[in-house]
XYZ file of C-alpha atoms in Angstrom:
569
model
C -60.633 -20.742 43.022
C -60.597 -23.106 41.206
C -61.116 -20.267 38.328
C -57.718 -19.030 39.374
C -55.449 -22.417 39.587
C -56.971 -23.433 35.624
C -55.045 -19.300 34.057
C -52.010 -19.580 32.070
C -49.794 -17.056 31.142
C -48.995 -15.641 28.211
C -44.576 -17.327 27.248
C -43.593 -14.533 23.625
C -42.923 -17.255 20.973
C -38.516 -17.073 20.920
C -38.015 -15.831 17.307
C -36.071 -18.614 15.772
C -34.674 -19.423 12.309
C -34.575 -20.825 8.912
C -32.084 -22.522 6.261
C -29.876 -19.508 6.634
C -28.800 -19.621 2.975
C -32.145 -20.208 1.811
C -33.434 -17.826 3.183
C -30.851 -14.788 2.657
C -31.411 -13.092 0.010
C -28.904 -10.772 -0.896
C -26.147 -13.096 -0.283
C -28.098 -15.684 -2.777
C -28.075 -12.930 -5.329
C -25.014 -11.840 -4.222
C -23.841 -15.706 -5.335
C -25.824 -15.654 -8.214
C -23.955 -12.147 -9.979
C -21.027 -12.770 -9.052
C -20.273 -16.472 -9.133
C -20.024 -18.867 -12.726
C -23.902 -20.312 -13.288
C -21.697 -23.779 -13.326
C -19.407 -22.944 -10.875
C -22.360 -21.403 -8.566
C -24.193 -25.045 -9.006
C -20.944 -27.220 -8.228
C -20.347 -24.961 -4.618
C -24.403 -23.866 -3.471
C -25.300 -27.454 -1.456
C -22.910 -27.145 -0.008
C -23.891 -23.380 1.492
C -27.139 -24.514 1.486
C -25.739 -27.592 3.915
C -23.370 -24.330 5.897
C -27.084 -22.651 5.791
C -29.021 -25.185 7.787
C -26.596 -26.578 10.394
C -26.191 -22.323 10.805
C -29.997 -21.847 11.839
C -29.761 -25.696 12.614
C -27.587 -27.836 14.684
C -25.309 -25.458 15.298
C -28.049 -21.778 16.132
C -29.135 -24.752 18.890
C -25.902 -25.676 20.434
C -24.555 -21.826 20.538
C -27.340 -21.089 22.760
C -27.518 -24.281 24.756
C -23.720 -23.651 25.239
C -23.921 -19.956 26.734
C -22.997 -19.858 30.346
C -19.560 -22.373 28.962
C -16.635 -20.322 28.125
C -12.795 -20.897 28.051
C -11.163 -22.266 31.269
C -7.451 -22.299 31.882
C -5.683 -24.638 34.079
C -2.203 -23.676 34.771
C -1.072 -26.425 37.023
C -1.698 -30.229 37.663
C -2.903 -32.353 40.603
C 0.610 -33.408 41.108
C 2.715 -29.395 40.839
C 2.984 -29.319 36.896
C 3.034 -26.753 35.222
C 0.352 -26.882 32.166
C -1.052 -24.130 30.846
C -3.849 -26.449 28.984
C -6.911 -24.148 28.352
C -10.186 -26.607 27.211
C -12.432 -24.058 25.473
C -16.297 -25.103 25.087
C -17.927 -27.365 23.132
C -19.724 -24.549 19.894
C -15.645 -24.190 19.153
C -14.708 -28.073 19.770
C -17.707 -28.942 17.097
C -17.065 -25.806 14.789
C -13.450 -26.718 14.383
C -14.110 -29.995 12.983
C -16.765 -28.836 10.664
C -14.076 -25.746 9.453
C -11.505 -28.247 7.920
C -14.525 -30.453 7.108
C -15.804 -26.904 5.117
C -12.500 -25.622 3.521
C -13.825 -22.748 5.224
C -9.990 -21.928 5.001
C -8.271 -24.737 2.516
C -11.302 -23.277 -0.358
C -9.657 -20.534 -0.586
C -6.194 -22.183 -1.680
C -7.731 -24.528 -4.522
C -6.927 -24.720 -7.604
C -10.581 -25.235 -8.808
C -11.776 -22.038 -8.413
C -9.625 -20.120 -9.350
C -10.632 -16.119 -8.906
C -13.846 -16.833 -6.902
C -12.767 -18.847 -4.536
C -12.510 -16.068 -2.231
C -16.359 -15.959 -2.887
C -17.399 -19.166 -2.365
C -14.727 -19.396 0.713
C -16.547 -16.066 2.223
C -20.186 -16.290 1.586
C -18.913 -20.332 4.301
C -17.124 -18.077 6.003
C -20.916 -15.929 7.199
C -23.221 -18.359 7.335
C -20.365 -20.556 9.417
C -19.802 -17.402 12.134
C -23.092 -16.014 14.124
C -23.053 -19.455 15.427
C -20.230 -20.620 15.649
C -18.992 -18.352 18.781
C -16.540 -16.499 17.057
C -14.526 -19.542 16.170
C -13.482 -17.285 12.791
C -10.766 -15.340 14.634
C -8.593 -18.776 14.608
C -9.715 -19.367 10.639
C -9.377 -15.111 10.606
C -5.308 -15.299 11.080
C -5.212 -19.160 9.743
C -5.685 -18.215 5.837
C -3.522 -14.581 7.345
C -0.706 -17.217 8.064
C -1.171 -20.130 4.783
C -1.616 -16.305 2.610
C 2.294 -14.783 4.938
C 4.268 -17.784 4.469
C 3.134 -18.031 0.290
C 4.604 -14.689 -0.200
C 7.613 -15.424 1.527
C 8.845 -17.233 -0.424
C 10.757 -19.496 2.557
C 10.135 -22.745 1.035
C 10.146 -24.858 4.000
C 7.473 -24.005 6.070
C 5.612 -23.241 4.062
C 6.572 -27.194 2.137
C 5.744 -27.435 6.589
C 2.422 -25.657 7.205
C 0.567 -24.284 5.354
C -0.680 -28.243 3.926
C -2.075 -27.974 7.435
C -3.628 -24.343 7.052
C -5.816 -25.600 4.518
C -6.957 -28.784 5.690
C -10.055 -30.326 5.300
C -8.813 -33.066 7.430
C -10.366 -32.155 10.934
C -6.645 -34.994 12.050
C -4.132 -32.390 10.858
C -5.206 -28.956 10.073
C -4.042 -26.719 12.018
C -4.905 -22.597 12.835
C -2.818 -19.952 13.630
C -2.704 -17.288 16.103
C -0.998 -13.859 15.150
C 0.528 -12.559 18.237
C 1.174 -8.701 18.371
C -0.312 -6.687 20.637
C 2.849 -5.893 23.735
C 1.081 -3.816 26.674
C 3.014 -0.758 25.229
C 0.652 -0.261 21.925
C -1.279 -2.197 19.941
C -1.694 0.305 17.594
C 2.203 1.427 17.554
C 3.386 -1.683 17.002
C 7.421 -0.613 16.113
C 7.333 -0.304 20.645
C 6.961 -3.929 20.530
C 9.195 -5.018 23.797
C 9.833 -8.851 22.854
C 13.628 -9.347 22.206
C 13.908 -12.239 19.708
C 18.759 -13.987 21.269
C 20.575 -15.434 18.882
C 21.890 -18.661 20.714
C 25.534 -20.910 20.193
C 23.022 -23.566 17.935
C 22.408 -20.055 15.435
C 18.524 -20.680 16.869
C 16.461 -17.884 17.841
C 14.500 -17.888 21.170
C 12.024 -15.333 22.166
C 11.879 -13.082 25.557
C 9.186 -10.979 25.850
C 5.164 -10.610 27.126
C 2.286 -11.197 24.649
C -0.418 -8.457 26.164
C -3.375 -10.118 23.658
C -3.219 -13.932 21.484
C -6.508 -14.663 20.756
C -5.517 -17.903 19.438
C -3.641 -19.492 22.459
C -4.713 -22.901 21.285
C -3.922 -23.281 18.011
C -0.663 -24.809 16.531
C 1.103 -22.344 15.227
C 2.171 -18.682 15.334
C 2.637 -15.265 13.444
C 4.772 -13.023 15.888
C 7.383 -10.214 15.964
C 9.844 -9.635 18.120
C 14.033 -7.188 18.086
C 16.223 -9.414 17.237
C 19.470 -8.423 19.405
C 21.134 -5.054 17.699
C 18.647 -4.204 15.882
C 17.257 -0.546 15.969
C 13.874 0.864 17.191
C 10.664 2.017 15.175
C 8.767 -1.226 12.579
C 11.604 -1.634 11.039
C 13.869 -2.868 13.476
C 11.530 -6.151 14.231
C 11.011 -9.343 11.996
C 8.716 -11.185 12.135
C 9.044 -15.107 13.077
C 6.929 -17.599 12.914
C 6.512 -20.535 15.964
C 4.610 -23.418 16.821
C 3.063 -23.912 20.276
C 3.985 -27.400 21.993
C 6.740 -30.216 21.234
C 5.876 -33.256 19.467
C 5.146 -34.697 23.655
C 2.882 -32.003 23.398
C 5.107 -29.380 26.609
C 4.736 -25.362 25.896
C 7.779 -24.162 23.678
C 8.940 -22.281 26.395
C 5.623 -20.961 26.720
C 3.818 -18.920 30.231
C 0.213 -18.263 30.365
C -0.196 -15.865 33.014
C -3.926 -15.019 32.288
C -6.976 -15.778 30.692
C -8.594 -12.276 29.459
C -11.707 -11.219 31.132
C -13.466 -9.422 27.682
C -16.669 -7.565 27.161
C -17.529 -10.005 24.810
C -15.825 -12.539 22.757
C -15.600 -14.457 25.417
C -15.979 -17.993 23.588
C -12.228 -17.086 22.372
C -9.584 -18.074 25.012
C -8.114 -14.550 24.444
C -4.302 -14.887 26.829
C -1.047 -12.556 28.263
C 1.617 -14.841 27.091
C 5.164 -15.315 28.432
C 7.358 -15.783 25.941
C 10.340 -17.359 27.871
C 12.940 -18.881 25.335
C 10.497 -19.669 22.692
C 11.751 -21.773 19.724
C 11.263 -19.715 16.229
C 12.756 -19.029 13.028
C 13.031 -15.867 11.288
C 10.334 -15.693 8.487
C 12.237 -13.823 6.002
C 14.761 -11.183 6.645
C 16.424 -9.886 10.295
C 14.506 -7.406 9.835
C 10.821 -4.707 8.624
C 9.092 -7.190 10.655
C 5.844 -5.490 10.055
C 6.226 -4.249 7.681
C 6.348 -7.962 6.407
C 3.765 -9.017 8.778
C 1.317 -6.826 6.435
C -0.777 -10.031 4.056
C -1.482 -11.461 7.387
C -3.477 -7.919 8.330
C -4.930 -7.693 5.363
C -6.684 -10.365 5.186
C -7.374 -10.620 9.471
C -8.894 -7.007 8.521
C -11.311 -8.522 5.532
C -12.145 -12.130 7.508
C -13.186 -8.510 10.316
C -15.378 -6.369 6.816
C -17.170 -9.828 7.185
C -17.807 -11.357 9.635
C -19.296 -7.003 10.773
C -21.567 -8.272 8.235
C -22.222 -11.736 8.774
C -23.758 -10.681 12.164
C -25.538 -8.049 11.534
C -27.753 -10.542 8.886
C -28.345 -12.253 11.662
C -28.750 -9.969 14.571
C -31.546 -9.323 11.735
C -33.010 -12.378 10.634
C -33.835 -12.528 14.413
C -34.969 -8.760 14.091
C -38.087 -9.438 12.088
C -38.801 -13.011 12.807
C -39.751 -12.226 16.142
C -41.714 -9.237 14.091
C -43.842 -11.609 12.803
C -44.601 -13.058 16.372
C -44.948 -10.546 18.935
C -48.019 -8.547 18.657
C -48.433 -5.378 20.460
C -52.349 -2.609 20.064
C -53.421 -4.806 17.799
C -50.688 -6.328 15.741
C -47.970 -8.077 14.486
C -44.848 -5.923 15.202
C -44.520 -6.784 11.781
C -47.642 -4.728 10.290
C -47.167 -1.828 12.785
C -45.157 1.167 10.818
C -42.802 2.809 12.977
C -40.933 -0.719 13.592
C -40.956 -1.405 9.622
C -39.336 2.070 8.781
C -36.792 0.478 11.575
C -36.569 -2.718 10.576
C -36.098 -1.219 6.655
C -33.387 1.034 7.508
C -31.518 -1.698 9.017
C -32.180 -3.791 5.832
C -30.158 -1.099 3.913
C -27.253 -0.570 6.449
C -26.962 -4.470 6.534
C -27.580 -4.740 2.773
C -24.317 -1.952 2.902
C -21.853 -3.406 4.517
C -21.756 -6.952 3.329
C -21.293 -5.637 -0.833
C -19.115 -3.285 0.491
C -16.836 -6.671 1.942
C -17.430 -9.179 -0.636
C -16.546 -6.614 -2.913
C -13.283 -6.342 -1.125
C -13.066 -10.172 -1.399
C -13.627 -10.953 -5.365
C -10.284 -8.281 -5.181
C -8.588 -10.280 -3.110
C -9.414 -13.396 -4.888
C -8.924 -11.497 -8.324
C -5.327 -10.413 -6.819
C -4.972 -14.149 -5.552
C -5.830 -15.273 -9.380
C -3.279 -13.007 -11.347
C -5.998 -11.063 -12.649
C -6.604 -8.005 -11.295
C -6.222 -5.068 -13.820
C -2.895 -1.775 -12.267
C -6.613 0.079 -11.198
C -8.040 -2.218 -9.057
C -4.521 -3.902 -7.698
C -4.123 0.395 -6.249
C -8.358 0.025 -5.105
C -7.640 -3.550 -3.190
C -4.355 -1.181 -1.283
C -7.216 1.336 0.397
C -10.315 -0.353 0.730
C -9.324 -3.323 3.543
C -8.591 -0.342 5.377
C -12.447 1.356 4.981
C -14.032 -1.653 4.510
C -13.036 -2.789 7.871
C -13.449 0.453 9.653
C -16.540 1.394 8.399
C -18.553 -1.938 8.353
C -17.361 -2.310 12.412
C -19.049 0.814 13.175
C -22.107 -0.748 11.217
C -22.328 -3.488 13.016
C -22.086 -1.797 16.469
C -25.158 0.070 15.939
C -26.810 -2.150 14.270
C -26.493 -4.651 17.012
C -28.393 -2.413 19.576
C -30.682 -1.261 17.490
C -31.788 -5.298 16.864
C -31.243 -5.656 20.506
C -34.072 -2.702 21.183
C -36.094 -4.469 18.612
C -37.188 -7.153 21.039
C -37.852 -4.898 23.869
C -37.106 -6.107 27.243
C -36.151 -9.873 26.191
C -33.076 -8.366 23.850
C -31.790 -6.869 27.416
C -32.451 -10.838 28.658
C -29.028 -13.217 28.529
C -30.904 -15.970 28.579
C -31.892 -15.453 25.100
C -28.701 -15.179 23.229
C -29.882 -11.928 22.479
C -27.071 -9.425 24.079
C -24.511 -11.348 22.908
C -25.452 -9.598 20.260
C -23.170 -6.474 21.311
C -21.482 -7.420 23.169
C -19.903 -9.751 19.423
C -19.528 -7.000 16.988
C -17.687 -4.900 19.719
C -14.745 -6.171 18.901
C -15.161 -5.756 15.512
C -14.372 -1.459 15.680
C -11.816 -2.627 17.909
C -9.372 -5.860 16.201
C -7.091 -5.256 13.811
C -6.941 -1.697 14.116
C -9.593 1.072 15.711
C -11.892 3.657 13.930
C -9.356 6.574 14.076
C -6.109 3.922 13.479
C -7.541 2.554 10.510
C -8.821 6.343 8.822
C -4.594 7.878 9.787
C -4.118 3.680 7.419
C -6.376 6.209 4.799
C -4.692 9.154 4.777
C -1.365 8.108 5.243
C -2.011 5.658 1.860
C -3.320 8.672 -0.707
C 0.175 10.126 0.558
C 1.910 7.059 -0.306
C -0.303 5.978 -3.395
C -2.725 8.468 -4.927
C -4.026 6.066 -6.809
C -6.338 4.207 -4.737
C -7.782 7.838 -4.372
C -9.003 8.162 -8.220
C -9.885 4.092 -8.635
C -12.260 4.134 -5.705
C -14.064 7.967 -6.824
C -13.548 5.464 -10.460
C -15.417 2.749 -8.636
C -18.505 4.725 -7.972
C -18.930 6.792 -10.675
C -18.948 3.106 -13.312
C -20.800 1.474 -10.697
C -23.447 4.430 -10.702
C -23.623 4.556 -14.868
C -24.913 1.144 -14.690
C -27.894 2.452 -13.387
C -30.344 3.151 -15.478
C -33.437 2.721 -12.628
C -33.676 6.326 -12.029
C -34.187 5.889 -8.239
C -31.078 4.160 -8.687
C -29.679 7.389 -10.269
C -30.363 9.792 -7.499
C -29.351 7.707 -4.901
C -26.642 6.856 -7.626
C -26.197 11.374 -6.978
C -25.615 11.399 -3.712
C -23.102 8.661 -3.676
C -20.961 10.406 -6.243
C -21.381 13.730 -4.527
C -19.874 11.666 -1.713
C -17.113 11.356 -3.135
C -16.635 14.512 -5.192
C -16.634 16.472 -1.522
C -13.948 13.893 0.115
C -11.409 14.622 -3.002
C -11.565 18.214 -1.998
C -11.617 18.176 1.250
C -8.337 15.798 0.969
C -5.893 18.759 -0.746
C -7.052 21.627 0.796
C -6.024 20.484 4.232
C -2.706 19.463 3.024
C -0.614 22.098 4.084
C -2.618 21.699 7.726
C -1.700 18.333 8.912
C -4.081 19.359 12.973
C -6.797 19.207 10.065
C -5.748 16.921 8.529
C -5.975 13.891 11.416
C -8.908 15.680 13.361
C -11.049 15.589 9.846
C -9.947 11.656 8.591
C -12.663 9.828 10.562
C -15.543 10.925 8.913
C -13.015 11.595 5.365
C -12.782 7.206 6.269
C -16.012 7.022 6.574
C -17.565 9.065 3.386
C -15.292 7.439 1.035
C -16.534 3.641 3.260
C -19.616 5.014 3.198
C -20.009 6.268 -1.162
C -18.529 3.001 -2.131
C -21.273 -0.017 -0.106
C -24.089 2.710 -1.559
C -22.647 2.497 -5.500
C -22.609 -1.278 -5.356
C -25.774 -2.379 -3.397
C -27.082 0.486 -6.387
C -24.974 -1.890 -8.837
C -26.723 -5.166 -6.702
C -30.039 -3.480 -7.314
C -29.707 -2.124 -11.019
C -28.695 -6.108 -11.705
C -31.458 -7.201 -9.230
C -34.107 -5.599 -11.880
C -33.309 -6.705 -14.699
C -32.040 -10.967 -13.664
C -34.563 -11.791 -10.943
C -37.412 -9.041 -11.672
C -36.780 -8.011 -7.440
C -36.191 -4.816 -6.448
C -35.734 -4.435 -2.544
C -32.197 -3.858 -3.970
C -33.403 -1.200 -5.243
C -35.967 0.314 -2.105
C -32.564 -0.859 0.175
C -30.671 1.276 -1.845
C -32.214 3.766 -1.895
C -33.591 3.967 1.648
C -29.547 3.559 1.995
C -28.734 7.044 0.077
C -30.779 8.441 2.659
C -28.577 7.999 5.320
C -25.754 9.533 6.081
C -23.778 9.590 3.317
C -21.222 12.470 3.212
C -19.685 12.980 6.765
C -17.338 16.064 5.589
C -17.905 18.695 7.630
C -15.566 21.796 8.903
C -14.064 21.486 12.316
C -12.315 23.703 14.896
C -10.177 22.916 16.592
C -9.222 25.178 19.635
C -13.711 24.561 19.955
C -12.046 20.476 19.917
C -9.215 20.729 21.990
C -11.490 22.553 24.493
C -14.339 20.295 24.499
C -11.446 16.856 24.993
C -10.369 18.972 27.736
C -11.289 20.309 31.723
C -10.112 23.454 31.246
C -12.689 26.708 30.099
C -12.908 27.503 26.279
C -13.208 31.678 26.577
C -14.880 33.199 25.180
C -15.192 37.491 22.567
């Protein structure tokens, strides 16, 4: 009896995180390759500080705050409509840190030129996994600042941009991007929101925004149809609005409810009614979809980088857990099948990182006025391709990460299921995989130079490889792009076949480019760091499905997607 009372059951040690900058070989090597040495020396202390916060204080706060979610209070005790949203402790801390570190502002400061974007997104990449998707409002804030600057509307630029890019938490603003309505998120041209002009020449918006992800922001850019305008996207105009007046009252906005979502549950996503909301046209009273595209390009870029960041976080936990968990007499880190699984996840993660950060590099060059015509052609194409490719990767990797933790990966209070739930938004927000695949086709139809630019970039990256294993991996990338190039014109006169294969086509281009970029980094690492891990990642990734081009029978597809029998002859 006494012996039984002394029994102590085994408790598995939880996975731990260290400094997320110092522990991230891929990020550190990339920054060494891309940034001039003097600039790296200047920014590295802030990256290291953010890495410490991400693996320490913020991660601990995130786990402690796991059960808390935003709360909407529609009425006060005396019957007044207040529509107040209380955000979580993590979000309050994240807002202050985002301002102080310049996670938006760094991109708009003149110190770093074309390297400002890689630095900014490196900060955001470290910040994202421990801050419960506070990067969602930051993405829209960045997009709003850039869109306003490009609009040339001096009054709005002077009022909003200094606040959107401020490093002072007391003056820092975030922005919403209100486009989605119940008529359609992807087909924005169906928007039902109407803009009316009063006798004082002020515009007022009337309608329902079904899905708004920055309801606690100070401003928003949104679309509405001025009275008398025609249908479709050309009939919409882009408007600027501020959510509250100088007394803190909502600007004729009613919050119907917060959305009950699978993931990103800390993001106070709301359904709003605009009931005469005062707004200002940003540009002309039409072409709203076209005019808001700069915002979409940046938010899709944020989506791509945060997908890679989420993958990296899951892998960091899985790798640490593999060293702490023993099974069948040895740690998982020495079990061949588990090692093989982690290796595949690492290769996917590195490929996603380099694809998303190459997009960031191109944006930095464009904004600094230091971009070639060919790179500009590629940039117009790449936002859709990078977003859809990394979004799919994030979900697949997060699922494997949970499985790599066994039963603990399925238990909520470990914090691990959050990775999978929050990853699922990546292929949905800012355009689903299918929508972006069709966008890719339209981009080629409008300007085929982008595809030629992508092919040349893949070829140039592969040519940089002198290592035989990397050269062999490069042939996979070149072959995949070659097949895609020939697939496209062969179906140019068959619209149905073209659209049916659009996803495989776009993912082939994305994965082939990611492989080529990984090869480029790997060859640099061999020469400058004498480190073969990036080479191992490139070779492993080249053995995954890269070329997804395949013939499809549209009749078979139609039968499989319906309830009707398929006749056989």
